[in-house]
Each structure stands twice: as structure tokens, then as C-alpha cells.
Coordinates of C-alpha atoms in Angstrom, one line a residue:
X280 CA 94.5 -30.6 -27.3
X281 CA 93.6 -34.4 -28.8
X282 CA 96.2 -35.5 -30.5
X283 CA 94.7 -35.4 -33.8
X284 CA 97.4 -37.2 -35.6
X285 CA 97.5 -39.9 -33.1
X286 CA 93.9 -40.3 -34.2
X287 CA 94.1 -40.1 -38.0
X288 CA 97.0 -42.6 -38.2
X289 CA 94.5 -45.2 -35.9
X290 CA 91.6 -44.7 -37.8
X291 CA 93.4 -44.2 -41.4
X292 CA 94.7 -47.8 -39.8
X293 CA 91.1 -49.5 -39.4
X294 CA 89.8 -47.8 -43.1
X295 CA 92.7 -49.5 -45.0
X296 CA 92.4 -52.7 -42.7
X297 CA 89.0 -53.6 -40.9
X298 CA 90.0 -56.7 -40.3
X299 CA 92.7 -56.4 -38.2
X300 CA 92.6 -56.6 -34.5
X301 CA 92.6 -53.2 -32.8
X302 CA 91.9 -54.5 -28.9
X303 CA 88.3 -53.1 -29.3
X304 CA 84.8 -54.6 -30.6
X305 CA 84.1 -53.9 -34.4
X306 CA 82.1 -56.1 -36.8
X307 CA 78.6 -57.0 -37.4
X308 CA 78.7 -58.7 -34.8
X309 CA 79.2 -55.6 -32.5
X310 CA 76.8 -54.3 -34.5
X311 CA 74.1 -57.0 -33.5
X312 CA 75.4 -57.0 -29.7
X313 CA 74.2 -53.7 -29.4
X314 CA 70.5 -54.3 -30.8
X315 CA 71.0 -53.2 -34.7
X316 CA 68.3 -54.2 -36.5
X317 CA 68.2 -56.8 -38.9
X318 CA 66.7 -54.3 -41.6
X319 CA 69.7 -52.1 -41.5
X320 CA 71.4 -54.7 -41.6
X321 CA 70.0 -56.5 -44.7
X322 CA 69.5 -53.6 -46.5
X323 CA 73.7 -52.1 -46.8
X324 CA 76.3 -53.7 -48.3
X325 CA 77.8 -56.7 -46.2
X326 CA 81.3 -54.8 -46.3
X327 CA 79.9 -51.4 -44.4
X328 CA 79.3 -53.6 -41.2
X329 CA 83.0 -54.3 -41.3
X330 CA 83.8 -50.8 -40.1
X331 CA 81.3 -51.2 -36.8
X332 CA 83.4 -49.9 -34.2
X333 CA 80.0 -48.7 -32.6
X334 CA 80.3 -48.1 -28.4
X335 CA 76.6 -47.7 -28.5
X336 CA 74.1 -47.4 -30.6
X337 CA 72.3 -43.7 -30.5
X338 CA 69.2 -45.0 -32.2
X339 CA 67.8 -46.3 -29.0
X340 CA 67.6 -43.0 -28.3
X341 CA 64.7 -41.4 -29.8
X342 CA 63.4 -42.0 -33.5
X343 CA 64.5 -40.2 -36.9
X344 CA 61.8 -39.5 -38.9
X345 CA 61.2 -39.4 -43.0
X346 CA 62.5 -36.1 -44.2
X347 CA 64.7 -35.3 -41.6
X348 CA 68.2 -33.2 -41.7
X349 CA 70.8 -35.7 -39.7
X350 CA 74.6 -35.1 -38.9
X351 CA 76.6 -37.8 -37.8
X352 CA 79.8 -36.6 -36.2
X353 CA 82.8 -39.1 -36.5
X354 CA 80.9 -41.0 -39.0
X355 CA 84.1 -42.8 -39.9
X356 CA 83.2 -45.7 -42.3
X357 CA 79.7 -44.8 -42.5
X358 CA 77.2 -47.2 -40.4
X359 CA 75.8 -44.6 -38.6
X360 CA 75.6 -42.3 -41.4
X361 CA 74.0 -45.0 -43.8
X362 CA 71.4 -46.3 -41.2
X363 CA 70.1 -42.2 -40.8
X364 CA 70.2 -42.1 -44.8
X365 CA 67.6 -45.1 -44.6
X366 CA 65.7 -43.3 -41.9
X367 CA 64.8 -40.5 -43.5
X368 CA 64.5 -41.0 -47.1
X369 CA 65.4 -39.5 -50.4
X370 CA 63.3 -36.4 -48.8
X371 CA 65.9 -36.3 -46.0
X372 CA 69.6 -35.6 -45.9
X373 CA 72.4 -37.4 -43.8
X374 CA 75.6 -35.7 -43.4
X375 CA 78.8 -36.6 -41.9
X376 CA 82.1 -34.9 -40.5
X377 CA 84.9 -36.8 -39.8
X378 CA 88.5 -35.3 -39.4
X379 CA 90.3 -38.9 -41.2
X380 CA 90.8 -38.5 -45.4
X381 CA 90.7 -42.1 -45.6
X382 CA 87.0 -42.4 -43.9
X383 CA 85.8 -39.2 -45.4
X384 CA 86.2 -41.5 -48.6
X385 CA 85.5 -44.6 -47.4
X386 CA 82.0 -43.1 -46.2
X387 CA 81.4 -41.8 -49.5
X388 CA 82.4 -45.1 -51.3
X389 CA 80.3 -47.1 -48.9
X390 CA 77.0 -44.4 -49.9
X391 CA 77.6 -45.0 -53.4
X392 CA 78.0 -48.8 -53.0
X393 CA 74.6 -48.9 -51.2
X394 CA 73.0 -46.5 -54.1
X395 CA 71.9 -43.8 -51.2
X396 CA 71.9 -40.5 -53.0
X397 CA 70.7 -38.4 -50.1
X398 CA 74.2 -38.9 -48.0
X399 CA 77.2 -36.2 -47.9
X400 CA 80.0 -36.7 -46.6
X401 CA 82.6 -33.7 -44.4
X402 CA 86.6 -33.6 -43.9
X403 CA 85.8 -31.6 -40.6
X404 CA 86.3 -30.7 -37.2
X405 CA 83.6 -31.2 -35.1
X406 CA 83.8 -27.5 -33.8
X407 CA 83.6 -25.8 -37.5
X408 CA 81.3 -27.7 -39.5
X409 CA 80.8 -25.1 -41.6
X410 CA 76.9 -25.7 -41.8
X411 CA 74.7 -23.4 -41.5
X412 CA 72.8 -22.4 -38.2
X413 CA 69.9 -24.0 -37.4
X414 CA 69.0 -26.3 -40.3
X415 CA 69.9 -29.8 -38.5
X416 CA 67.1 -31.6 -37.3
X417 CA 69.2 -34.6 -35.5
X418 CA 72.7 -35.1 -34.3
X419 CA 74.0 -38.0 -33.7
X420 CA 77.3 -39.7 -32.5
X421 CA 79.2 -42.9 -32.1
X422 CA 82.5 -43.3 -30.0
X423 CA 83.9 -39.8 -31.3
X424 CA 83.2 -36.9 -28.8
X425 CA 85.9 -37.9 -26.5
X426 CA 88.1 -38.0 -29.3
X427 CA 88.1 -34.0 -29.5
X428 CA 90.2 -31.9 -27.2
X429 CA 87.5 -29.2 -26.4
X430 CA 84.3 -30.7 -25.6
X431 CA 82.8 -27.1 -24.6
X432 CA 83.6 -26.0 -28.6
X433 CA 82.3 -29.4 -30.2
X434 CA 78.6 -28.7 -28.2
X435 CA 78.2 -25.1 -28.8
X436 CA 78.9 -26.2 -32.5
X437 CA 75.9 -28.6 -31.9
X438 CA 73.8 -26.7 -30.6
X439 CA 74.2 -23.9 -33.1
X440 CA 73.9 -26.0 -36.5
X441 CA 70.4 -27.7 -34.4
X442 CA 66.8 -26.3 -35.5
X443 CA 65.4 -24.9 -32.0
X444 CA 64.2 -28.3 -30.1
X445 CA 66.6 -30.2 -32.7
X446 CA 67.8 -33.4 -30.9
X447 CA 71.1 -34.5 -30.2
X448 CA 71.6 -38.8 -29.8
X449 CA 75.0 -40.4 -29.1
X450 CA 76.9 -42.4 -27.9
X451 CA 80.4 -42.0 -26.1
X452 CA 82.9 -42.9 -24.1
X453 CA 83.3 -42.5 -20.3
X454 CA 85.6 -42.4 -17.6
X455 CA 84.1 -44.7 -15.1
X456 CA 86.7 -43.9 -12.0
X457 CA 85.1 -42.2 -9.1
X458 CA 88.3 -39.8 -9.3
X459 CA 90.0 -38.5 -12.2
X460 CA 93.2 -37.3 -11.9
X461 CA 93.5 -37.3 -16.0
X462 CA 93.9 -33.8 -17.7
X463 CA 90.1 -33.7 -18.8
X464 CA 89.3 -32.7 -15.0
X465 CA 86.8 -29.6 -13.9
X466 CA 89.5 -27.6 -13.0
X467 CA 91.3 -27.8 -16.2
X468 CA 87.6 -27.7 -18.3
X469 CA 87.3 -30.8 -21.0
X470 CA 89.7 -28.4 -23.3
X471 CA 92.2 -30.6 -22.4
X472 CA 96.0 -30.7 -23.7
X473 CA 98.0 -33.8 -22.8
X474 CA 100.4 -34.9 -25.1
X475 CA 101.3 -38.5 -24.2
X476 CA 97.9 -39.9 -23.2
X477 CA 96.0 -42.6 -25.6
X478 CA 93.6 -40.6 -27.3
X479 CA 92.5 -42.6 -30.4
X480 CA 91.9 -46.1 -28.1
X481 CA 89.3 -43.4 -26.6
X482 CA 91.2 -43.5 -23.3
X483 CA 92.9 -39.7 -22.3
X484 CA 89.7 -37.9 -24.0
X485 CA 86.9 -39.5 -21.9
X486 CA 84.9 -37.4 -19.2
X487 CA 83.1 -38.6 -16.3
X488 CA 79.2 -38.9 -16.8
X489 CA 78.5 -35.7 -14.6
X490 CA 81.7 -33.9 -16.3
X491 CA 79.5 -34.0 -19.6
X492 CA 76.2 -33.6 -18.6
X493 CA 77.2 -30.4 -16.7
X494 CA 79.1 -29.3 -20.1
X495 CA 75.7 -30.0 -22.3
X496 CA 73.8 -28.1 -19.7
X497 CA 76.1 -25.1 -19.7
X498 CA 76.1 -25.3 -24.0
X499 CA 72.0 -24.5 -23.7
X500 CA 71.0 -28.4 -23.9
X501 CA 67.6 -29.2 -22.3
X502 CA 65.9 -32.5 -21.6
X503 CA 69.5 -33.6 -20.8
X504 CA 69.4 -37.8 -20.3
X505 CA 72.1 -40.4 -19.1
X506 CA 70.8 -43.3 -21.4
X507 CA 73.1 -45.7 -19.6
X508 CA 75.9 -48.0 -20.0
X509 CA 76.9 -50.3 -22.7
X510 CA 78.8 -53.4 -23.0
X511 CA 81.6 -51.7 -24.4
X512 CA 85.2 -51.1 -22.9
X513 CA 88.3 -50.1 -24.0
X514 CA 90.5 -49.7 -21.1
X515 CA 89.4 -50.8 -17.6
X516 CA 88.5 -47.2 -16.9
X517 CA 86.1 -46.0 -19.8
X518 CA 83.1 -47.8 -21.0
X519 CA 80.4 -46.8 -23.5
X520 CA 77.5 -44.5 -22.6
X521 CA 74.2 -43.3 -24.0
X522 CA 73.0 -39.8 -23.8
X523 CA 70.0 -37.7 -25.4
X524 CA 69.6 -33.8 -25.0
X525 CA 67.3 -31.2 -27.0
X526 CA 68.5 -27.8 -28.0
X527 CA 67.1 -24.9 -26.0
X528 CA 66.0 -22.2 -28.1
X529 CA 68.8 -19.3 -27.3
X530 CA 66.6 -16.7 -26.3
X531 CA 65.5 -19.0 -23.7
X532 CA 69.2 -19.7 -22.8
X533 CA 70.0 -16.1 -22.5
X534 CA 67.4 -15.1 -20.6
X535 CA 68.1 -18.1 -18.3
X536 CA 71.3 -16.9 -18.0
X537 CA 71.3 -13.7 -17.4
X538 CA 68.6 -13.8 -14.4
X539 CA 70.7 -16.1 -13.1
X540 CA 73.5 -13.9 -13.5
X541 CA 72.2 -11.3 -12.2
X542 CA 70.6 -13.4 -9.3
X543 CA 73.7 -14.1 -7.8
X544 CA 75.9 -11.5 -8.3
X545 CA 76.4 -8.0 -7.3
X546 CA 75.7 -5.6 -10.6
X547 CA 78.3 -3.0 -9.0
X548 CA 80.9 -5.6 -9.4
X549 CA 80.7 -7.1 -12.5
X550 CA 83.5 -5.4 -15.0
X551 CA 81.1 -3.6 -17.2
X552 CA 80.3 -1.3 -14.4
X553 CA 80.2 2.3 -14.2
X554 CA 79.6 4.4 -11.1
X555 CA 79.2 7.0 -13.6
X556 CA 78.3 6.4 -16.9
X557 CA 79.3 9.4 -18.4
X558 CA 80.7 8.2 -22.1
X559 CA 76.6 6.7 -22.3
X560 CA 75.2 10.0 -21.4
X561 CA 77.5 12.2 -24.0
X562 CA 76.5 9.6 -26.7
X563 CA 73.0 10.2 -26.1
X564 CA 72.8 13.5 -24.8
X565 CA 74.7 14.9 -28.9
X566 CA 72.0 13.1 -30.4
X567 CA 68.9 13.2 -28.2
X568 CA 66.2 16.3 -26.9
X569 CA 64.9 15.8 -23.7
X570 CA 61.8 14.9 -25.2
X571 CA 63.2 12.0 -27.9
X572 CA 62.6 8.4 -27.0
X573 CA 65.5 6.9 -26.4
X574 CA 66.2 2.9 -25.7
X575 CA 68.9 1.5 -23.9
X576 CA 69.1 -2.3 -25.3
X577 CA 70.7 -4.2 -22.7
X578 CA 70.2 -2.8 -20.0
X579 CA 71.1 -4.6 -17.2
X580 CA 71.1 -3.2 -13.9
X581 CA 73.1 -0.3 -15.4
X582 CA 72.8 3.3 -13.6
X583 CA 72.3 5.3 -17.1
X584 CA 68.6 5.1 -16.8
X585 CA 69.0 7.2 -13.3
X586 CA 71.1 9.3 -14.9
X587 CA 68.9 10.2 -17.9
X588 CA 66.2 10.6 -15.6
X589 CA 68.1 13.5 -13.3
X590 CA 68.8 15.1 -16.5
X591 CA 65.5 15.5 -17.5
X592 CA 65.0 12.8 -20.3
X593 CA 61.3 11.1 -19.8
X594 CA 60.5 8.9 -22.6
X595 CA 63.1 6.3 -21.5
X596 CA 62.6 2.5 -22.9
X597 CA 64.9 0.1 -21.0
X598 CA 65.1 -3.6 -23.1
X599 CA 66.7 -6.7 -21.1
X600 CA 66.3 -10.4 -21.9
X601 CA 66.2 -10.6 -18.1
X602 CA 63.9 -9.8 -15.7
X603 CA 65.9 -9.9 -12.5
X604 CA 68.1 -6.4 -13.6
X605 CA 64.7 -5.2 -14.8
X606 CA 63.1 -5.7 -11.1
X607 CA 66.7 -4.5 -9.4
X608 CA 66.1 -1.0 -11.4
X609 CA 62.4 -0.7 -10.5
X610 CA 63.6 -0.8 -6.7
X611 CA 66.0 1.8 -6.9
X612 CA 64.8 4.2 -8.9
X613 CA 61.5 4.1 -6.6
X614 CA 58.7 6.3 -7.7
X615 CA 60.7 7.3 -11.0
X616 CA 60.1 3.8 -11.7
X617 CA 57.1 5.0 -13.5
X618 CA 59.2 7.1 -16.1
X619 CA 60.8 4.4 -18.0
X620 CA 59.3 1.9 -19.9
X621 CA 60.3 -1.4 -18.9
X622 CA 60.4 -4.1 -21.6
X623 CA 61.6 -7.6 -20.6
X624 CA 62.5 -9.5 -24.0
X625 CA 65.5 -11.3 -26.0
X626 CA 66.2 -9.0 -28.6
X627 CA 65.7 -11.5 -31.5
X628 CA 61.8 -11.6 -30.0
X629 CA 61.9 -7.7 -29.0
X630 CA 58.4 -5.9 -31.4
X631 CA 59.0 -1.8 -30.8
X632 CA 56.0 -0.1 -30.0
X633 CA 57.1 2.7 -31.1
X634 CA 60.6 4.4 -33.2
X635 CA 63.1 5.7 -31.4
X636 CA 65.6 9.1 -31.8
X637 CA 68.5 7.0 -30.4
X638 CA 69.4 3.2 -29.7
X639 CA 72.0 2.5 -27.1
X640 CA 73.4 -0.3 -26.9
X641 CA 76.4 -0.3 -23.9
X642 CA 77.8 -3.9 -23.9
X643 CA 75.0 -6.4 -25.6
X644 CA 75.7 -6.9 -29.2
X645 CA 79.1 -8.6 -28.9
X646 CA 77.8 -11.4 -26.7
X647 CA 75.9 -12.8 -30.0
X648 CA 77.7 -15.3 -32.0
X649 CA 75.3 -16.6 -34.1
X650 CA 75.3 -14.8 -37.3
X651 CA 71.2 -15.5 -37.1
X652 CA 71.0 -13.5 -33.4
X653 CA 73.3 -10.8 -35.8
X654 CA 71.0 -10.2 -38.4
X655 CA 68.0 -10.5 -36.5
X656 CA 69.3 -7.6 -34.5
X657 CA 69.7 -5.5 -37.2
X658 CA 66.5 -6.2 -38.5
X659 CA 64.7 -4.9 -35.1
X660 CA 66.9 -2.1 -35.2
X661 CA 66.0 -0.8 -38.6
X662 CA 62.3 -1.2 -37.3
X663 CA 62.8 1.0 -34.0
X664 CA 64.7 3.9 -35.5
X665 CA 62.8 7.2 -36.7
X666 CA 64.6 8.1 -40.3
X667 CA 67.2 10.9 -38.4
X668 CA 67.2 8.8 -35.6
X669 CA 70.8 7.3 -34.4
X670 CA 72.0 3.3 -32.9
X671 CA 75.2 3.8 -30.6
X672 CA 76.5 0.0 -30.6
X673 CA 79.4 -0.5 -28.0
X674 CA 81.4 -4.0 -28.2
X675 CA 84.7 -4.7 -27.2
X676 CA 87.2 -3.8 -29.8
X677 CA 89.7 -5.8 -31.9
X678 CA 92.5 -7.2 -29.4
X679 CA 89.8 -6.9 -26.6
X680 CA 87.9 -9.2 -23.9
X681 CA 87.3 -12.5 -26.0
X682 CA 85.8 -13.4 -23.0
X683 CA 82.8 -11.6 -20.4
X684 CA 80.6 -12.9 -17.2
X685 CA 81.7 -16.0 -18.4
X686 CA 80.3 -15.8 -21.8
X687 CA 82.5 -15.7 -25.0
X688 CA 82.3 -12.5 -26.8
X689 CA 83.4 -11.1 -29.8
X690 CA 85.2 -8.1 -31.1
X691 CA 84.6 -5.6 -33.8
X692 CA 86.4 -2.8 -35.9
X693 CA 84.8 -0.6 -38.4
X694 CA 85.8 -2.8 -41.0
X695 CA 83.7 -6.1 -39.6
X696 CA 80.9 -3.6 -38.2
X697 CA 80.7 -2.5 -41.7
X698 CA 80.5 -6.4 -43.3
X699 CA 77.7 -7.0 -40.7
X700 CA 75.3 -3.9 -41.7
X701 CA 72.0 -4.6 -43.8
X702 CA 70.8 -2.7 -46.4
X703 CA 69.5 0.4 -45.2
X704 CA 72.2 1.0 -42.6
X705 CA 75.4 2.7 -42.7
X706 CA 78.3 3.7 -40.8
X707 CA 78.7 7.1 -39.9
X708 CA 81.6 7.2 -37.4
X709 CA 83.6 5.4 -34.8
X710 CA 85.3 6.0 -31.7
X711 CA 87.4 3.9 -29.4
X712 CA 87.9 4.0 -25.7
X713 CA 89.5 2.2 -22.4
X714 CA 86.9 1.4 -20.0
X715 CA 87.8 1.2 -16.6
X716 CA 86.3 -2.1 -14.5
X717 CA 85.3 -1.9 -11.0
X718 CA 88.7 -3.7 -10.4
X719 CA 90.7 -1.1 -11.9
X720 CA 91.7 -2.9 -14.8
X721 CA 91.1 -1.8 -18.9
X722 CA 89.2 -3.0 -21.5
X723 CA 89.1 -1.6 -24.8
X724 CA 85.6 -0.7 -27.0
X725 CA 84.5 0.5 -29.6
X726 CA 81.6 2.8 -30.5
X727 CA 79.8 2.2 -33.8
X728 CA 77.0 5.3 -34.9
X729 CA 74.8 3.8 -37.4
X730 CA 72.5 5.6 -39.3
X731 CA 69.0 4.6 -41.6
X732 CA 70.1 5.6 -45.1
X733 CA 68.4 8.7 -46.6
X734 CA 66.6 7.1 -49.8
X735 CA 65.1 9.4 -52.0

């Protein structure tokens, strides 16, 4: 992990002292060097460009309109953040996170001093902001993302506080060796956890340029752009870089995913698995006639639809962001391909055409993390169910897989199940269970029945 105290002490350092020499650019006139405008410059306080410790300068990078929700993260002193205040307007909002007391408040004294109202200022990490899911319109950085010791955590935090095709702008540090042998390497992912490298000086933290357009990629960033290099050094191997993305909507990233998922793998393999899924067909099979609709959300490639099928079940929906497992099932069930009803969609998008007697859900609802994806699931839920009908939700349990097909996951317990429920939806029973992978090794679940309440 960064060595976060290494950093606070630095930066504590520069807020009580700007003046002093650090080894690094800072100033206005680092400020101009990297194309500032005169505006910005005129217009906040003399003392705020001081604090310009700027690698780059992320408003090159695309334009931040009147009205706009902005974050910047490590907004230290405040240049950054001001400069967005000034963009867009007392109808707009600037906000930043920074993990230093002493620039948390030096931000906020520097807002006050320039009589900008719309600014608000964060003690955070940049991987829990604590802001809500998509409501930023712009995020924007300066010289602070190598700082962090998990670069995969500070862009999935990104990308969930972004509006869908909200933009991310900063600038950063990077490693400009052709070979790293530094603990940030692709082996040892960007979490990294060295202990004597220079991490404030923005030195042990920095990635090479593909290192961090691969992780941006992989966090569900689009439009993903190297904006080139800057003047700016602080070691003979890092440099300052420029870089632009746009948040993917996730539907679009799961189903982008998962065909690709299931596009190179082999569905017999992959842990979730079962030759046989008998646990699926007693769930269904207590609740379900041979003539009740039943929907397996989630599908995949599993072999439960076959099964329903040779036990006599016909009005079968199958639901998978995905279309590759979709087309994989057509194939083998051949000309019983005709009995189920084959519905390629993200379930946040997913409009039932008709209500179901049971919902089965075998290993989908604990890959959403976003509290949005949540409720939005429940939501479609309550719409698909007849009033006796039944949802069957099976998610790793507490102390299971945090982790599945490379995905993180989460883990439930009647309790947290229970906190998650909408109105209209209650928990009827629970039942836990060791699933055995394909490579003979356990996982532990849980199965949550949930039932529409019976309103008079």
C-alpha cells in the first residue's frame, strides 16, 4: 500500500510552507508553463497559485461546462478545484477529496478567500468518496493518482460516482522506463505494497502509460486517450502525463464482458458449474407446476434449462446480458431450442413480458456492486412476479468468494438481504449450501426466497 503518512507529512509540509523548495515545480509560474489561462489566473486570489504543484494541466483535455457536477481528486490547495468552481458557475458544484487535514482546510480557506460558494471540500480516500453513484458530471486530477496504492479501487470508484458518459480528465505521473522492475508491475497489479519507496515525490506509485490505460480499460472506461507528455519530472524516471476517458454505461460493460467471457472460455469449467444442477431444480420444482412460467436470470450457459425441459416444464424464460451463452444454449439444446424463450438483456434494462410463478437467480445478483444495479433489480423483480409467485436469489454467503471470473463479488446473509428488500418484498426463508466447482473445491451460498407481500 502508499504510504499514506509518508504523503500527509510532505503535503501537510507544502500547505504550512509553499515557499519552500521541495525539488519539484510549483508556483504560478508552473502554473503559466503549462498553459493556465490568464483569466484563472486574474480572477483567484494571488496566494492560491502559490500551491501550483500542477504535473499537467487536465483542462486541455476537454471543456467543463456551466452547471456542471466536478470532483477534483487530490485537490490539495485548491487550483484545480477553484478553476472548475469558475467553470461552472453558481449553478454548478466543484468538490474535492484530498486525504491531507491541512489541504482539506487550506482548500476551503482558499474558496472562501476567492468568495466561490459553489466549492466543497472532502478529507477522503480516493477509493470511498462517499458520493453518491452517478451524479458527477467530470473528474478531474492533478499529480495524485500515483499517490494511491490501489489504482484498480481509485477507478472503479471513478467510474461509479460518474453520470453514464461522465468524463474523466487528469493529469498524472508516469514511469517512463521501458522496464519496470518497481512493485507497481502487472504481475503484482497497481495495488502495490512497498514500504521504503518514495511515494509522496510521486516516484514508487507511478505506472507505465500502458500499465494505466489497460487498468482504465478493465474499470469500464471508453474513449480511453494518452494526451501526452508534459514538461514535468520528478525523478529521472517519471514525468507528467495527460489522459481523457468516458465512463461506459455498466450494462454496456457487463454485457461486454461476459460475451467475452464466455467467448473464450469453456462454460464446463468455470467454478459455478454444475454437471447436474440439482439444488436449481428442487428450488423450482417446490414452487413451480409444469405449466408456471419460470425465469432463470442469469443464465449463462448453465444446463438447468435442459433439465427443466426433460422434466416437462415449457414456458421457460432464460435472461443473460450476454448473447454468446445465449447462442451456446440454442446449439445444444437443438430443436428444444424453440421451448424456451430467449431474452438477451442487462437486467437493469430487462421489461418482462409477462409475470412469472418463480425467479431464479443461480449466481447473478452478487456480482452487482452498485447500490443503483441493486435496487434497479429489485424493481424488475417486483414487476415479473405474479402475487403467489416466488424469487430464489443465490449469492455467495458471508465468509465466501469475494472474488469470481475475475469480477469482485459480494456476499450476503439474511440480515443484509433483508436491509436490501424494497417495499413490497419480504423474506420468507433461507438456506445455505457448499457448492462443489468443477475443480473440486467449495464455495459457500446462500439461498434467499422472497416473496410479494400480501396487501389487503
Amino acid at each position: 500500500m502508499a504510504d499514506t503518512t509518508q504523503i500527509i507529512t510532505l503535503y501537510t509540509e507544502l500547505a504550512n510552507n509553499p515557499q519552500k523548495d521541495f525539488g519539484w515545480d510549483k508556483g504560478l509560474e508552473n502554473a503559466k508553463a503549462h498553459g493556465y489561462k490568464q483569466e484563472w489566473i486574474e480572477k483567484l486570489p494571488s496566494e492560491v497559485w502559490e500551491y501550483c504543484a500542477a504535473v499537467g494541466n487536465p483542462f486541455t483535455l476537454g471543456e467543463i461546462h456551466e452547471g456542471e457536477s466536478v470532483v477534483d481528486l487530490g485537490c490539495g490547495a485548491g487550483v484545480d478545484l477553484l478553476v472548475s468552481a469558475l467553470k461552472v458557475g453558481d449553478k454548478g458544484q466543484a468538490i474535492g477529496i484530498d486525504i491531507t487535514p491541512k489541504m482539506v482546510e487550506k482548500a476551503k480557506y482558499h474558496a472562501e478567500l476567492a468568495g466561490l460558494t459553489n466549492v466543497i471540500v472532502k478529507e477522503s480516500s480516493f477509493d470511498d468518496t462517499g458520493l453518491e453513484e452517478n451524479s458527477i458530471d467530470v473528474v478531474i486530477s492533478n499529480g495524485a493518482i500515483n499517490l494511491t496504492g490501489c489504482k484498480e479501487s481509485v477507478f472503479a470508484e471513478i467510474h461509479r460516482i460518474l453520470k453514464p458518459n461522465g468524463r474523466l480528465m487528469f493529469a498524472d505521473m508516469i514511469d517512463i522506463t521501458e522496464n519496470s522492475s518497481e512493485c507497481c508491475s502487472k504481475e503484482l497489479t497497481a495495488c502495490c505494497s512497498s514500504e521504503k519507496e518514495d511515494w509522496a515525490n510521486c516516484v514508487a506509485g507511478t505506472l507505465r502509460k500502458d500499465e494505466l490505460l489497460n487498468i482504465m480499460k478493465q474499470a469500464g472506461f471508453e474513449n480511453i486517450e494518452f494526451g501526452g507528455l508534459t514538461h514535468y519530472t520528478t525523478a529521472e524516471t517519471t514525468q507528467g502525463a495527460l489522459f481523457k476517458a468516458t465512463k461506459k454505461p455498466l450494462d454496456e460493460v457487463r454485457q461486454n464482458y461476459w460475451n467475452n467471457f464466455f467467448n473464450t472460455r469453456d462454460y464446463t469449467q468455470v467454478l459455478w458449474h454444475q454437471t447436474h444442477p440439482s439444488r436449481s431444480l428442487e428450488q423450482i420444482q417446490q414452487y413451480a407446476s409444469k405449466d408456471d412460467a419460470i425465469i432463470d436470470v442469469g443464465c449463462g450457459a448453465s444446463l438447468l434449462v435442459d433439465n427443466l425441459i426433460a422434466d416437462g416444464y415449457k414456458n421457460i424464460s432464460l435472461l443473460d446480458a450476454a448473447h454468446e451463452p445465449l447462442e451456446t444454449v440454442k446449439k445444444r439444446l437443438g430443436e428444444n431450442a424453440e421451448i424456451p424463450t430467449f431474452n438477451c438483456s442487462d437486467i437493469v434494462n430487462f421489461k418482462p413480458k409477462q409475470k412469472f410463478k418463480v425467479w431464479h437467480d443461480r449466481a447473478m445478483f452478487h456480482f452487482l456492486l452498485n447500490s443503483s444495479d441493486r435496487k434497479k433489480y429489485f424493481e424488475v423483480l417486483k414487476e415479473s412476479l405474479l402475487p403467489d409467485g416466488i424469487a430464489i436469489i443465490n449469492t455467495f454467503a458471508l465468509n465466501g468468494e469475494t472474488e469470481c471470473a475475475g469480477l469482485k463479488t459480494a456476499q450476503y446473509s439474511s440480515d443484509i438481504i433483508k436491509n436490501e428488500l424494497p417495499k413490497g418484498l419480504s423474506l420468507v426463508k433461507s438456506e445455505e449450501f457448499i457448492h462443489i466447482t468443477p475443480k473440486n473445491t467449495e464455495q459457500k451460498y446462500c439461498a434467499f426466497f422472497i416473496k410479494p407481500d400480501n396487501e389487503a
